[in-house]
């Protein structure tokens, strides 16, 4: 049946939108029609065109009503209503512009009833998927498609989660399965030792590459991405954010998958007995395909959830602040949250304070708070081998800037005895440590050391909970928690400020493997803008 001439899209008020749509359907002579679903897409103005283009191809079966919310600063809503024809099928398109509050109020009454609703919080909005507007729209959604790596959308949410970055891994996961379907390759699968995933660098970041790596890790029984390198490259074959090649190594063999022009991929297998190259069809998948894949989720979500956990844990969790004082205040708020949780769950809060100068901002903010100080047990992540009265003493800094203000009971304070012989101070401290720290504070030196775990020192190899560590470049010993103890802590917060740390932090982000601090698992980084400037 020929497609009727579509009425011109119309600007209208929100309250007249649905009657205007009714009128348009009558105009095209369609009395009855079924709704298949709502798709709400929240976009930034400079990406409207790309998203509109992707939605032009979106099959009606996944959403018969498309509502595009363009986030701008305007505090009054403009709305355009129209009908679209997609592959011979008609669907409704409503495009609104306005600021967050305006959009939130205007979109809800426009939803078609009794059908599934998907909220697509596109990656390019400056507003991450959290906060009032997101929560209000997510509340009516059956599914949320968003950047689930950057923002911790709880798995307990009443909506299904999906991520376009995960959809982008689908062709590569298929290709990898294809490669290891070959018996000569399969026998090497579980002997893989390291993987490099190359992606086209650009504004979409490394999410798809990180998801793919996490999927492979979950298949190989690896809990972290410690054996994976994510490599941003300039690609002419794929668009920014897409994977362009994967290389997998065992001790002797290597396997390479690479996207080429014209929708093919090259598979290269190098075995001791020889190597072979083959080419397979590898069609480029459009944003529409990726969104449809995310919305229809044709595969069991367990795959995605397993990869999401590993991928999320592998990312550098960073909070940036405009000043060291702001950082200190935010760190104090997080302290209060963790204290509250620990007291609720266990009645006591074991926290290890770090050394260096940066914690002073935390101390000054904490002493302004009235918290359950009686429930706190104070420890240190490291200490200099000096008297507790020395200006070099980490204990003294904490006492002068915090503990003396709180009137804490000395029985709650477990300082490292820097005045003793380091080995025995370490042994004695081993005895006073709790089973597990609730919160361990660390700093980072310009050389990438943390606590007193300095590059090329013995303590890096130590397995003990507390270590006496001689640091040649300081010509002095230190007492420090070992990595095992730090990584046993329920939470690790790393506070770092200053421009001099920026280069090292970038290398840490890119998993250079060069710095002791990279062995701290899943820390939360609290950085000032100077330190975070390259991230
Ligand atoms: C110490 C520390 C050390 C410190 C870093 C950062 O005792 O020196 O524990 O690991 O955290 O050197 O120090 P700043 O905060 O002064 O930059």
Short mmCIF file of C-alpha atoms and ligand atoms in Angstrom, two decimals:
data_model
loop_
_atom_site.label_atom_id
_atom_site.label_comp_id
_atom_site.label_asym_id
_atom_site.label_seq_id
_atom_site.Cartn_x
_atom_site.Cartn_y
_atom_site.Cartn_z
CA UNK A 1 0.00 0.00 0.00
CA UNK A 2 1.47 3.38 -1.07
CA UNK A 3 2.56 5.55 1.85
CA UNK A 4 0.18 8.50 2.25
CA UNK A 5 1.58 12.03 2.04
CA UNK A 6 2.74 12.87 5.51
CA UNK A 7 1.43 16.07 7.13
CA UNK A 8 4.07 18.69 7.88
CA UNK A 9 5.46 18.48 11.43
CA UNK A 10 3.82 21.10 13.63
CA UNK A 11 5.01 23.24 16.54
CA UNK A 12 2.47 22.92 19.33
CA UNK A 13 2.00 23.26 23.07
CA UNK A 14 2.54 20.16 25.20
CA UNK A 15 -1.13 20.07 26.20
CA UNK A 16 -2.18 19.94 22.53
CA UNK A 17 0.46 17.46 21.38
CA UNK A 18 -1.62 14.28 21.51
CA UNK A 19 -4.69 15.89 19.90
CA UNK A 20 -2.43 17.25 17.15
CA UNK A 21 -1.12 13.71 16.59
CA UNK A 22 -4.69 12.38 16.49
CA UNK A 23 -5.51 14.97 13.85
CA UNK A 24 -2.46 13.98 11.76
CA UNK A 25 -3.37 10.29 11.85
CA UNK A 26 -6.87 11.17 10.67
CA UNK A 27 -5.32 13.31 7.95
CA UNK A 28 -3.42 10.29 6.64
CA UNK A 29 -6.60 8.30 6.86
CA UNK A 30 -5.46 5.98 9.65
CA UNK A 31 -8.20 5.58 12.24
CA UNK A 32 -6.77 2.74 14.29
CA UNK A 33 -3.19 1.79 14.96
CA UNK A 34 -1.37 -0.13 17.57
CA UNK A 35 1.37 1.30 19.73
CA UNK A 36 4.45 -0.89 20.13
CA UNK A 37 6.43 1.18 22.59
CA UNK A 38 7.79 4.56 23.69
CA UNK A 39 11.40 5.55 23.13
CA UNK A 40 12.54 8.63 25.08
CA UNK A 41 15.93 9.84 23.83
CA UNK A 42 17.64 12.57 25.87
CA UNK A 43 20.24 14.33 23.71
CA UNK A 44 22.48 17.39 23.64
CA UNK A 45 21.71 20.03 20.93
CA UNK A 46 24.93 19.40 19.01
CA UNK A 47 23.99 15.74 18.64
CA UNK A 48 20.36 16.07 17.71
CA UNK A 49 21.02 15.52 14.02
CA UNK A 50 22.99 12.29 14.57
CA UNK A 51 20.38 10.86 16.94
CA UNK A 52 17.48 11.89 14.66
CA UNK A 53 19.29 10.12 11.81
CA UNK A 54 19.74 6.94 13.85
CA UNK A 55 16.09 6.97 14.95
CA UNK A 56 14.89 7.45 11.37
CA UNK A 57 15.85 3.85 10.73
CA UNK A 58 14.63 2.41 14.04
CA UNK A 59 12.05 -0.31 13.29
CA UNK A 60 8.51 0.45 14.45
CA UNK A 61 8.42 -2.89 16.27
CA UNK A 62 10.75 -1.53 18.96
CA UNK A 63 9.04 1.86 19.38
CA UNK A 64 6.05 3.41 17.62
CA UNK A 65 6.39 6.69 19.52
CA UNK A 66 9.76 8.44 19.55
CA UNK A 67 10.13 11.31 22.03
CA UNK A 68 13.38 13.23 21.64
CA UNK A 69 14.23 15.57 24.53
CA UNK A 70 16.89 18.12 23.58
CA UNK A 71 18.60 19.36 26.73
CA UNK A 72 19.33 23.06 26.50
CA UNK A 73 19.33 25.97 28.91
CA UNK A 74 15.94 27.31 27.84
CA UNK A 75 13.36 27.46 30.64
CA UNK A 76 10.39 27.17 28.28
CA UNK A 77 9.61 24.05 26.26
CA UNK A 78 9.23 24.03 22.48
CA UNK A 79 7.59 20.99 20.92
CA UNK A 80 7.35 19.74 17.36
CA UNK A 81 5.02 16.86 16.49
CA UNK A 82 5.09 14.78 13.34
CA UNK A 83 4.59 11.40 11.70
CA UNK A 84 7.46 9.49 10.10
CA UNK A 85 7.53 6.68 7.61
CA UNK A 86 10.21 4.06 8.35
CA UNK A 87 10.52 1.07 6.01
CA UNK A 88 6.92 1.50 4.95
CA UNK A 89 5.66 1.80 8.49
CA UNK A 90 4.37 4.95 10.18
CA UNK A 91 5.45 6.13 13.55
CA UNK A 92 5.17 9.22 15.71
CA UNK A 93 8.04 11.62 16.45
CA UNK A 94 7.79 14.31 19.15
CA UNK A 95 10.81 16.58 19.56
CA UNK A 96 11.01 18.84 22.62
CA UNK A 97 13.67 21.33 23.67
CA UNK A 98 14.10 22.84 27.10
CA UNK A 99 16.10 22.63 30.27
CA UNK A 100 16.09 19.52 32.42
CA UNK A 101 13.17 20.48 34.65
CA UNK A 102 11.04 21.55 31.69
CA UNK A 103 11.70 18.33 29.79
CA UNK A 104 10.96 16.19 32.81
CA UNK A 105 7.52 17.73 33.23
CA UNK A 106 6.67 17.84 29.53
CA UNK A 107 7.67 14.29 28.53
CA UNK A 108 5.65 12.22 31.02
CA UNK A 109 2.16 13.14 29.71
CA UNK A 110 3.27 12.36 26.15
CA UNK A 111 3.93 8.67 26.75
CA UNK A 112 1.65 6.15 25.04
CA UNK A 113 -0.02 3.93 27.64
CA UNK A 114 0.25 0.17 28.20
CA UNK A 115 3.40 -0.29 26.15
CA UNK A 116 7.06 -0.73 27.03
CA UNK A 117 9.02 2.46 27.53
CA UNK A 118 12.76 2.75 26.87
CA UNK A 119 14.78 5.70 28.14
CA UNK A 120 17.91 6.28 26.04
CA UNK A 121 20.20 8.65 27.95
CA UNK A 122 22.63 9.30 25.16
CA UNK A 123 26.29 9.49 26.04
CA UNK A 124 26.78 12.93 24.74
CA UNK A 125 24.60 14.79 27.15
CA UNK A 126 26.67 16.79 29.62
CA UNK A 127 24.30 15.51 32.28
CA UNK A 128 25.32 11.95 33.38
CA UNK A 129 22.43 9.51 33.94
CA UNK A 130 21.70 10.50 37.50
CA UNK A 131 19.85 13.20 39.33
CA UNK A 132 16.19 14.25 39.45
CA UNK A 133 15.36 14.33 35.75
CA UNK A 134 17.00 11.01 35.07
CA UNK A 135 15.32 9.43 38.11
CA UNK A 136 11.88 10.76 37.15
CA UNK A 137 12.09 9.50 33.59
CA UNK A 138 13.74 6.22 34.61
CA UNK A 139 10.89 5.61 37.00
CA UNK A 140 8.46 5.17 34.11
CA UNK A 141 10.96 3.21 32.00
CA UNK A 142 11.03 -0.55 31.55
CA UNK A 143 14.51 -0.30 30.13
CA UNK A 144 17.29 2.27 30.37
CA UNK A 145 19.98 2.49 27.68
CA UNK A 146 22.85 4.54 29.10
CA UNK A 147 26.57 4.74 29.75
CA UNK A 148 26.56 2.09 32.46
CA UNK A 149 30.32 2.17 32.88
CA UNK A 150 30.64 5.78 33.96
CA UNK A 151 27.70 5.90 36.29
CA UNK A 152 26.82 3.20 38.79
CA UNK A 153 23.17 2.55 37.84
CA UNK A 154 22.19 0.02 40.42
CA UNK A 155 21.36 -3.44 39.23
CA UNK A 156 18.50 -3.33 41.73
CA UNK A 157 16.78 -0.60 39.68
CA UNK A 158 13.20 -1.37 38.55
CA UNK A 159 14.26 -1.16 34.90
CA UNK A 160 16.43 -3.33 32.69
CA UNK A 161 19.84 -1.88 31.88
CA UNK A 162 21.44 -1.79 28.47
CA UNK A 163 24.42 0.01 26.98
CA UNK A 164 25.19 0.86 23.37
CA UNK A 165 28.87 0.27 24.13
CA UNK A 166 27.95 -3.35 24.92
CA UNK A 167 26.04 -3.64 21.64
CA UNK A 168 29.21 -2.51 19.88
CA UNK A 169 31.00 -5.57 21.21
CA UNK A 170 28.47 -8.01 19.69
CA UNK A 171 30.12 -8.37 16.24
CA UNK A 172 33.55 -8.75 17.88
CA UNK A 173 32.30 -11.36 20.34
CA UNK A 174 30.77 -13.25 17.42
CA UNK A 175 34.04 -13.01 15.48
CA UNK A 176 36.04 -14.23 18.49
CA UNK A 177 33.73 -17.21 18.93
CA UNK A 178 34.10 -17.88 15.21
CA UNK A 179 37.89 -17.85 15.55
CA UNK A 180 37.94 -20.20 18.53
CA UNK A 181 35.36 -22.49 16.95
CA UNK A 182 38.31 -23.74 14.90
CA UNK A 183 39.72 -26.81 16.75
CA UNK A 184 43.32 -25.72 16.08
CA UNK A 185 42.57 -22.42 17.83
CA UNK A 186 40.25 -23.71 20.54
CA UNK A 187 42.96 -25.79 22.19
CA UNK A 188 44.85 -22.57 22.93
CA UNK A 189 41.89 -20.55 24.23
CA UNK A 190 42.44 -21.23 27.92
CA UNK A 191 46.20 -20.75 27.59
CA UNK A 192 45.74 -17.13 26.61
CA UNK A 193 48.01 -14.94 28.72
CA UNK A 194 47.41 -11.41 27.49
CA UNK A 195 45.14 -9.43 25.23
CA UNK A 196 45.29 -6.05 23.52
CA UNK A 197 42.09 -4.38 22.38
CA UNK A 198 42.57 -1.43 20.03
CA UNK A 199 39.79 1.09 19.60
CA UNK A 200 39.36 4.24 17.55
CA UNK A 201 40.05 7.04 19.98
CA UNK A 202 37.72 10.00 20.19
CA UNK A 203 34.92 11.43 22.31
CA UNK A 204 33.27 8.06 22.95
CA UNK A 205 36.23 6.82 25.02
CA UNK A 206 37.17 3.18 25.51
CA UNK A 207 33.84 1.80 26.75
CA UNK A 208 33.26 -0.71 23.94
CA UNK A 209 36.86 -1.98 24.11
CA UNK A 210 36.61 -2.25 27.92
CA UNK A 211 33.30 -4.16 27.66
CA UNK A 212 34.75 -6.57 25.06
CA UNK A 213 37.84 -7.15 27.23
CA UNK A 214 35.63 -7.75 30.27
CA UNK A 215 33.50 -10.24 28.34
CA UNK A 216 36.60 -12.16 27.25
CA UNK A 217 37.98 -12.02 30.80
CA UNK A 218 34.71 -13.39 32.18
CA UNK A 219 34.91 -16.23 29.62
CA UNK A 220 38.51 -17.00 30.57
CA UNK A 221 37.82 -16.83 34.31
CA UNK A 222 39.88 -13.66 34.79
CA UNK A 223 38.33 -11.38 37.47
CA UNK A 224 40.20 -8.25 36.44
CA UNK A 225 41.62 -6.71 33.28
CA UNK A 226 45.17 -6.89 34.62
CA UNK A 227 46.26 -8.92 31.57
CA UNK A 228 44.53 -6.63 29.09
CA UNK A 229 45.82 -3.49 27.39
CA UNK A 230 43.30 -1.06 25.95
CA UNK A 231 44.91 0.91 23.16
CA UNK A 232 43.43 4.08 21.65
CA UNK A 233 44.50 4.44 18.01
CA UNK A 234 43.65 6.66 15.05
CA UNK A 235 41.46 4.59 12.73
CA UNK A 236 40.08 5.32 9.27
CA UNK A 237 38.15 2.04 9.22
CA UNK A 238 35.86 2.44 12.24
CA UNK A 239 34.25 5.47 13.95
CA UNK A 240 35.48 6.83 17.31
CA UNK A 241 34.70 4.52 20.21
CA UNK A 242 34.50 1.42 18.04
CA UNK A 243 36.86 -1.55 18.38
CA UNK A 244 39.19 -1.88 15.40
CA UNK A 245 41.45 -4.82 16.33
CA UNK A 246 41.95 -7.49 18.96
CA UNK A 247 45.21 -9.38 19.57
CA UNK A 248 45.40 -12.42 21.84
CA UNK A 249 48.58 -14.20 22.95
CA UNK A 250 49.56 -17.44 24.59
CA UNK A 251 53.22 -18.10 25.32
CA UNK A 252 53.83 -19.25 21.72
CA UNK A 253 50.71 -18.56 19.69
CA UNK A 254 48.96 -15.33 18.68
CA UNK A 255 45.59 -14.54 17.18
CA UNK A 256 44.67 -11.24 15.57
CA UNK A 257 41.23 -10.00 14.53
CA UNK A 258 41.17 -6.74 12.57
CA UNK A 259 38.36 -4.77 10.93
CA UNK A 260 39.18 -3.77 7.36
CA UNK A 261 37.52 -1.49 4.83
CA UNK A 262 34.46 -2.75 2.89
CA UNK A 263 32.89 -4.71 5.75
CA UNK A 264 35.42 -7.51 6.11
CA UNK A 265 37.61 -8.62 8.97
CA UNK A 266 40.99 -10.31 8.77
CA UNK A 267 41.67 -13.26 11.05
CA UNK A 268 45.35 -14.08 11.52
CA UNK A 269 46.47 -17.17 13.40
CA UNK A 270 50.16 -17.65 14.23
CA UNK A 271 50.99 -21.15 15.55
CA UNK A 272 54.45 -22.73 16.05
CA UNK A 273 53.73 -24.88 12.99
CA UNK A 274 52.84 -21.98 10.72
CA UNK A 275 50.37 -19.17 10.32
CA UNK A 276 47.35 -18.48 8.23
CA UNK A 277 45.25 -15.49 7.31
CA UNK A 278 41.58 -15.53 6.36
CA UNK A 279 38.97 -12.88 5.71
CA UNK A 280 35.36 -13.00 6.80
CA UNK A 281 32.35 -10.72 6.21
CA UNK A 282 32.23 -8.15 8.99
CA UNK A 283 29.53 -5.64 8.15
CA UNK A 284 29.71 -2.26 9.88
CA UNK A 285 26.91 -1.97 12.42
CA UNK A 286 25.10 1.39 12.46
CA UNK A 287 24.02 3.28 15.58
CA UNK A 288 20.46 2.20 14.72
CA UNK A 289 21.55 -1.45 14.72
CA UNK A 290 23.37 -0.94 18.03
CA UNK A 291 20.33 0.74 19.62
CA UNK A 292 17.96 -1.94 18.31
CA UNK A 293 20.35 -4.59 19.68
CA UNK A 294 20.39 -2.82 23.06
CA UNK A 295 16.60 -2.46 23.11
CA UNK A 296 15.83 -6.00 21.98
CA UNK A 297 18.70 -7.55 23.99
CA UNK A 298 18.63 -10.76 21.95
CA UNK A 299 21.05 -12.48 24.31
CA UNK A 300 20.88 -13.42 28.03
CA UNK A 301 21.70 -10.44 30.21
CA UNK A 302 24.07 -12.55 32.32
CA UNK A 303 26.76 -12.02 29.69
CA UNK A 304 26.37 -8.26 29.91
CA UNK A 305 26.16 -8.25 33.71
CA UNK A 306 29.31 -10.36 34.11
CA UNK A 307 31.19 -8.06 31.75
CA UNK A 308 29.73 -4.94 33.36
CA UNK A 309 31.10 -5.89 36.79
CA UNK A 310 34.62 -6.55 35.52
CA UNK A 311 34.59 -3.55 33.19
CA UNK A 312 33.32 -1.20 35.89
CA UNK A 313 35.85 -2.43 38.42
CA UNK A 314 38.62 -1.98 35.89
CA UNK A 315 37.93 1.70 35.43
CA UNK A 316 39.54 4.44 37.38
CA UNK A 317 36.82 5.77 39.65
CA UNK A 318 37.69 9.47 39.73
CA UNK A 319 36.03 12.44 41.44
CA UNK A 320 37.53 15.81 40.47
CA UNK A 321 37.44 18.98 42.54
CA UNK A 322 38.30 22.58 41.77
CA UNK A 323 40.43 22.95 44.90
CA UNK A 324 42.17 20.93 47.61
CA UNK A 325 39.71 22.39 50.12
CA UNK A 326 36.70 21.19 48.08
CA UNK A 327 38.39 17.81 47.79
CA UNK A 328 38.86 17.75 51.58
CA UNK A 329 35.20 18.56 52.19
CA UNK A 330 33.99 15.90 49.76
CA UNK A 331 36.36 13.35 51.29
CA UNK A 332 34.94 14.21 54.72
CA UNK A 333 31.38 13.67 53.43
CA UNK A 334 32.39 10.26 52.08
CA UNK A 335 34.05 9.48 55.43
CA UNK A 336 30.75 10.26 57.17
CA UNK A 337 28.85 7.98 54.76
CA UNK A 338 31.24 5.06 55.27
CA UNK A 339 31.21 5.64 59.06
CA UNK A 340 27.41 5.52 59.07
CA UNK A 341 27.37 2.28 56.99
CA UNK A 342 30.01 0.58 59.16
CA UNK A 343 28.29 1.53 62.42
CA UNK A 344 24.96 0.26 61.11
CA UNK A 345 26.48 -3.04 59.94
CA UNK A 346 29.19 -3.64 62.54
CA UNK A 347 28.93 -0.97 65.26
CA UNK A 348 32.52 0.18 64.72
CA UNK A 349 34.51 1.97 62.00
CA UNK A 350 38.16 1.08 61.35
CA UNK A 351 39.90 3.78 59.29
CA UNK A 352 43.56 4.13 58.30
CA UNK A 353 44.81 7.67 57.70
CA UNK A 354 47.49 8.37 55.15
CA UNK A 355 50.56 10.52 55.42
CA UNK A 356 51.89 13.39 53.35
CA UNK A 357 50.41 16.89 53.19
CA UNK A 358 47.17 16.35 51.23
CA UNK A 359 45.14 14.77 54.10
CA UNK A 360 45.24 18.07 56.04
CA UNK A 361 42.26 19.26 53.96
CA UNK A 362 40.32 16.17 54.95
CA UNK A 363 41.22 16.66 58.61
CA UNK A 364 40.12 20.30 58.62
CA UNK A 365 36.77 19.39 57.07
CA UNK A 366 36.23 16.39 59.35
CA UNK A 367 36.81 18.32 62.56
CA UNK A 368 33.90 20.61 61.64
CA UNK A 369 31.55 17.63 61.60
CA UNK A 370 29.70 16.06 64.51
CA UNK A 371 29.84 12.35 63.85
CA UNK A 372 29.80 9.15 65.91
CA UNK A 373 33.45 9.67 66.84
CA UNK A 374 33.21 7.09 69.64
CA UNK A 375 32.72 4.39 67.04
CA UNK A 376 35.90 5.25 65.15
CA UNK A 377 39.15 3.33 65.53
CA UNK A 378 42.08 5.30 64.05
CA UNK A 379 45.01 3.59 62.25
CA UNK A 380 47.67 4.72 59.76
CA UNK A 381 48.56 3.45 56.26
CA UNK A 382 52.19 4.31 56.86
CA UNK A 383 54.53 6.20 59.13
CA UNK A 384 57.95 7.74 59.03
CA UNK A 385 60.48 6.33 61.50
CA UNK A 386 60.40 9.39 63.72
CA UNK A 387 59.09 10.30 67.14
CA UNK A 388 55.34 10.97 67.38
CA UNK A 389 56.17 14.58 68.28
CA UNK A 390 58.24 15.11 65.13
CA UNK A 391 56.96 17.45 62.44
CA UNK A 392 57.66 14.58 60.06
CA UNK A 393 55.25 12.29 61.89
CA UNK A 394 52.05 11.39 60.06
CA UNK A 395 50.48 10.71 63.46
CA UNK A 396 51.36 14.22 64.63
CA UNK A 397 49.74 15.84 61.60
CA UNK A 398 46.53 13.91 62.25
CA UNK A 399 46.66 14.71 65.94
CA UNK A 400 47.28 18.44 65.47
CA UNK A 401 44.77 18.91 62.67
CA UNK A 402 42.02 16.49 63.69
CA UNK A 403 42.17 14.13 66.65
CA UNK A 404 43.00 16.85 69.20
CA UNK A 405 39.81 18.63 68.14
CA UNK A 406 37.65 15.57 68.67
CA UNK A 407 38.80 14.74 72.17
CA UNK A 408 39.11 11.13 71.13
CA UNK A 409 39.73 8.46 73.73
CA UNK A 410 43.39 7.39 73.28
CA UNK A 411 42.16 3.78 73.40
CA UNK A 412 40.62 4.41 69.98
CA UNK A 413 43.92 5.52 68.45
CA UNK A 414 46.37 2.93 67.08
CA UNK A 415 49.38 4.82 65.78
CA UNK A 416 52.42 3.20 64.13
CA UNK A 417 55.32 3.53 66.57
CA UNK A 418 57.77 5.31 64.32
CA UNK A 419 60.11 5.85 67.23
CA UNK A 420 60.81 2.08 67.55
CA UNK A 421 63.08 -0.14 65.45
CA UNK A 422 61.16 -0.47 62.19
CA UNK A 423 60.92 -4.28 62.11
CA UNK A 424 59.54 -4.50 65.62
CA UNK A 425 57.21 -1.53 65.06
CA UNK A 426 55.83 -3.40 62.04
CA UNK A 427 55.40 -6.64 64.00
CA UNK A 428 53.67 -4.81 66.86
CA UNK A 429 51.36 -3.03 64.45
CA UNK A 430 50.39 -6.34 62.90
CA UNK A 431 48.95 -7.21 66.32
CA UNK A 432 46.71 -4.15 66.64
CA UNK A 433 45.22 -4.13 63.14
CA UNK A 434 41.53 -5.10 62.89
CA UNK A 435 40.42 -8.06 60.78
CA UNK A 436 39.63 -5.67 57.95
CA UNK A 437 39.81 -1.90 57.52
CA UNK A 438 36.58 -0.19 56.56
CA UNK A 439 38.36 2.70 54.90
CA UNK A 440 42.02 3.06 53.98
CA UNK A 441 43.31 6.48 52.93
CA UNK A 442 46.27 6.74 50.62
CA UNK A 443 48.13 9.49 48.84
CA UNK A 444 50.34 9.32 45.76
CA UNK A 445 53.89 10.59 45.43
CA UNK A 446 55.15 12.19 42.21
CA UNK A 447 57.00 8.89 41.63
CA UNK A 448 53.83 6.85 41.82
CA UNK A 449 54.48 5.53 45.33
CA UNK A 450 51.63 5.15 47.80
CA UNK A 451 51.73 4.73 51.57
CA UNK A 452 55.44 3.92 51.88
CA UNK A 453 55.44 1.45 49.02
CA UNK A 454 58.10 3.13 46.92
CA UNK A 455 59.31 1.98 43.48
CA UNK A 456 62.06 -0.64 43.57
CA UNK A 457 61.81 -1.29 47.32
CA UNK A 458 61.48 -4.61 49.14
CA UNK A 459 58.01 -3.90 50.47
CA UNK A 460 56.60 -4.24 46.94
CA UNK A 461 57.24 -7.99 47.17
CA UNK A 462 56.11 -8.35 50.78
CA UNK A 463 53.04 -10.37 51.69
CA UNK A 464 52.91 -9.26 55.34
CA UNK A 465 50.10 -7.00 56.53
CA UNK A 466 52.60 -4.45 57.83
CA UNK A 467 56.12 -4.01 56.50
CA UNK A 468 59.25 -2.17 57.58
CA UNK A 469 60.57 -0.75 54.32
CA UNK A 470 63.99 0.79 53.79
CA UNK A 471 63.76 3.47 51.08
CA UNK A 472 67.20 4.09 49.55
CA UNK A 473 66.29 7.44 48.02
CA UNK A 474 65.15 8.70 51.43
CA UNK A 475 68.03 6.93 53.15
CA UNK A 476 65.44 6.06 55.75
CA UNK A 477 63.05 3.32 56.74
CA UNK A 478 59.29 3.59 56.80
CA UNK A 479 56.54 1.45 58.31
CA UNK A 480 53.77 0.74 55.84
CA UNK A 481 50.73 -1.42 55.23
CA UNK A 482 51.39 -3.97 52.47
CA UNK A 483 49.30 -4.25 49.28
CA UNK A 484 47.47 -7.30 50.61
CA UNK A 485 46.26 -5.31 53.63
CA UNK A 486 45.34 -2.26 51.55
CA UNK A 487 43.41 -4.36 49.03
CA UNK A 488 41.55 -6.15 51.83
CA UNK A 489 40.07 -2.83 52.98
CA UNK A 490 36.37 -2.39 52.25
CA UNK A 491 37.09 1.00 50.71
CA UNK A 492 40.26 2.70 49.53
CA UNK A 493 40.24 6.47 48.92
CA UNK A 494 43.28 8.01 47.25
CA UNK A 495 43.61 11.78 47.72
CA UNK A 496 46.01 13.55 45.38
CA UNK A 497 46.49 17.16 44.41
CA UNK A 498 48.84 19.20 42.30
CA UNK A 499 50.03 19.48 38.75
CA UNK A 500 53.16 17.43 39.36
CA UNK A 501 51.05 14.28 39.66
CA UNK A 502 49.16 14.65 36.37
CA UNK A 503 51.55 12.74 34.10
CA UNK A 504 51.78 9.77 36.44
CA UNK A 505 47.99 9.69 36.88
CA UNK A 506 47.53 9.52 33.10
CA UNK A 507 49.92 6.56 32.95
CA UNK A 508 48.09 4.95 35.85
CA UNK A 509 44.81 5.41 33.95
CA UNK A 510 46.40 3.75 30.93
CA UNK A 511 47.61 0.88 33.14
CA UNK A 512 51.35 1.46 32.46
CA UNK A 513 52.24 -1.16 35.08
CA UNK A 514 55.19 1.04 36.10
CA UNK A 515 53.95 2.45 39.41
CA UNK A 516 53.37 0.84 42.81
CA UNK A 517 50.04 2.66 43.16
CA UNK A 518 48.70 0.67 40.20
CA UNK A 519 48.59 -2.38 42.46
CA UNK A 520 45.86 -0.83 44.56
CA UNK A 521 42.63 -2.54 43.46
CA UNK A 522 39.43 -0.55 42.92
CA UNK A 523 40.36 2.69 44.68
CA UNK A 524 38.21 5.82 44.55
CA UNK A 525 40.40 8.68 43.37
CA UNK A 526 39.70 12.14 44.76
CA UNK A 527 41.74 14.56 42.71
CA UNK A 528 41.96 18.29 42.26
CA UNK A 529 41.77 19.63 38.72
CA UNK A 530 45.52 20.19 38.49
CA UNK A 531 46.26 16.53 39.24
CA UNK A 532 43.42 15.31 37.00
CA UNK A 533 44.13 17.63 34.10
CA UNK A 534 45.24 14.86 31.71
CA UNK A 535 42.58 12.29 32.60
C1 LIG B 1 53.94 9.66 53.42
C2 LIG B 1 52.80 9.19 52.68
C3 LIG B 1 52.98 9.22 51.20
C4 LIG B 1 52.15 10.38 50.73
C5 LIG B 1 52.54 10.79 49.34
C6 LIG B 1 51.80 12.03 48.91
O1 LIG B 1 54.08 9.31 54.58
O2 LIG B 1 54.69 10.45 52.84
O3 LIG B 1 52.03 8.29 53.13
O4 LIG B 1 52.59 8.07 50.55
O5 LIG B 1 50.80 10.05 50.76
O6 LIG B 1 53.91 11.04 49.33
O7 LIG B 1 52.19 13.07 49.71
P1 LIG B 1 51.52 14.51 49.53
O8 LIG B 1 50.12 14.38 49.99
O9 LIG B 1 52.30 15.40 50.41
O10 LIG B 1 51.60 14.89 48.10
#
